[in-house]
């Protein structure tokens, strides 16, 4: 019974985190299309709501239930001998660290610069420069492919590292393509989109 409750908590955590990341994704894409400062500010606020309201609670629920399941049902550190479980843990830890450093700090700074721009009544150079940074965009675009890979590992439970390695490579390629393509579809400032 305990295992089933933990598994339910784990699935619920994945749903919350996934819903939050999709919401962040959509709010971020919408913000890139907007040229009206108040609408842009609303999109940035929505990013924070999705992160703090869904992604963080989902990640904490995943952390708690996953740790309890590993400690109680997978032999603690013996999980390192199980490729799919080790892959899930490695990806979760990497995403947890990245999400609470690069991505979170970026969106917090974006929100602060947006408030300053609202006070000035116009988009500032600092806000435009922050929006154009590539590393935070890359890590943001990496979130959903990595979550998909984590879910695939848990659902398929492969006995080898091939899914982990191939999935990681595919996730990085997808994030790289999105980092390259999305700013060209929705250029920042007054530029025209490229075809």
Coordinates of C-alpha atoms in Angstrom, one line a residue, residues 7-125:
X7 CA 3.9 5.9 -6.9
X8 CA 0.7 7.9 -7.0
X9 CA 2.5 10.9 -5.4
X10 CA 5.3 10.5 -7.9
X11 CA 2.9 10.5 -10.9
X12 CA 1.0 13.5 -9.4
X13 CA 4.4 15.3 -9.1
X14 CA 5.2 14.6 -12.7
X15 CA 1.8 15.8 -13.8
X16 CA 2.2 19.1 -11.8
X17 CA 5.7 19.6 -13.0
X18 CA 4.8 18.8 -16.6
X19 CA 1.8 21.1 -16.6
X20 CA 3.8 23.9 -15.1
X21 CA 6.6 23.5 -17.7
X22 CA 4.0 23.6 -20.5
X23 CA 2.5 26.7 -19.0
X24 CA 5.9 28.3 -18.7
X25 CA 6.7 27.3 -22.3
X26 CA 3.4 28.9 -23.6
X27 CA 3.8 32.1 -21.5
X28 CA 7.4 32.5 -22.7
X29 CA 6.4 31.9 -26.3
X30 CA 3.6 34.4 -26.0
X31 CA 5.9 37.0 -24.4
X32 CA 8.2 36.8 -27.4
X33 CA 5.3 37.7 -29.7
X34 CA 4.2 40.8 -27.7
X35 CA 5.3 44.4 -28.4
X36 CA 2.9 45.9 -25.8
X37 CA 4.7 46.4 -22.5
X38 CA 1.7 45.7 -20.2
X39 CA 0.9 42.5 -22.1
X40 CA 4.5 41.4 -22.0
X41 CA 4.5 42.1 -18.2
X42 CA 1.4 39.9 -17.8
X43 CA 3.2 37.0 -19.7
X44 CA 6.2 37.3 -17.5
X45 CA 4.0 37.2 -14.4
X46 CA 2.3 34.1 -15.8
X47 CA 5.8 32.5 -16.1
X48 CA 6.4 33.1 -12.4
X49 CA 2.9 31.8 -11.5
X50 CA 3.5 28.5 -13.4
X51 CA 7.0 28.1 -12.0
X52 CA 6.1 28.8 -8.4
X53 CA 2.6 27.3 -8.5
X54 CA 3.1 24.1 -10.4
X55 CA 6.8 23.3 -11.3
X56 CA 8.2 23.8 -7.8
X57 CA 5.5 21.9 -5.9
X58 CA 5.7 19.1 -8.6
X59 CA 9.5 18.9 -8.3
X60 CA 9.3 18.7 -4.5
X61 CA 6.7 16.0 -4.6
X62 CA 8.9 14.1 -7.1
X63 CA 11.9 14.5 -4.9
X64 CA 10.1 13.3 -1.7
X65 CA 8.3 10.4 -3.2
X66 CA 11.2 9.3 -5.4
X67 CA 13.7 9.4 -2.5
X68 CA 11.3 7.4 -0.3
X69 CA 10.8 4.8 -3.0
X70 CA 14.5 4.5 -3.7
X71 CA 15.3 4.2 0.0
X72 CA 12.5 1.8 0.8
X73 CA 12.0 -0.3 -2.3
X74 CA 15.1 -0.1 -4.5
X75 CA 17.8 -0.7 -1.9
X76 CA 19.0 2.8 -1.3
X77 CA 22.3 3.3 -3.1
X78 CA 21.8 0.0 -5.0
X79 CA 19.7 2.0 -7.4
X80 CA 23.0 2.8 -9.1
X81 CA 22.9 -0.7 -10.6
X82 CA 19.6 0.0 -12.3
X83 CA 20.2 2.0 -15.6
X84 CA 16.7 3.4 -16.0
X85 CA 16.4 4.5 -12.3
X86 CA 19.9 6.0 -12.2
X87 CA 19.2 7.8 -15.5
X88 CA 16.0 9.3 -14.0
X89 CA 17.8 10.4 -10.9
X90 CA 20.7 12.0 -12.8
X91 CA 18.3 13.8 -15.1
X92 CA 16.1 15.0 -12.3
X93 CA 19.0 16.3 -10.3
X94 CA 20.5 18.1 -13.3
X95 CA 17.1 19.6 -14.1
X96 CA 16.5 20.5 -10.5
X97 CA 19.8 22.3 -10.2
X98 CA 19.5 24.0 -13.6
X99 CA 15.9 25.0 -13.0
X100 CA 16.7 26.6 -9.6
X101 CA 19.8 28.4 -10.8
X102 CA 20.0 29.4 -14.5
X103 CA 16.3 29.3 -15.5
X104 CA 14.9 30.6 -12.2
X105 CA 17.4 33.4 -11.9
X106 CA 16.9 34.4 -15.5
X107 CA 13.1 34.7 -15.1
X108 CA 13.5 36.5 -11.7
X109 CA 15.8 39.1 -13.4
X110 CA 13.4 39.3 -16.4
X111 CA 10.5 40.1 -14.0
X112 CA 12.6 42.7 -12.1
X113 CA 13.6 44.4 -15.4
X114 CA 10.0 44.3 -16.6
X115 CA 8.9 46.1 -13.5
X116 CA 11.6 48.7 -14.1
X117 CA 10.4 49.0 -17.8
X118 CA 6.8 49.5 -16.6
X119 CA 8.0 52.3 -14.3
X120 CA 9.7 54.0 -17.2
X121 CA 6.8 53.3 -19.6
X122 CA 8.9 51.7 -22.3
X123 CA 11.0 48.6 -23.1
X124 CA 14.5 49.3 -21.8
X125 CA 17.8 48.3 -23.3

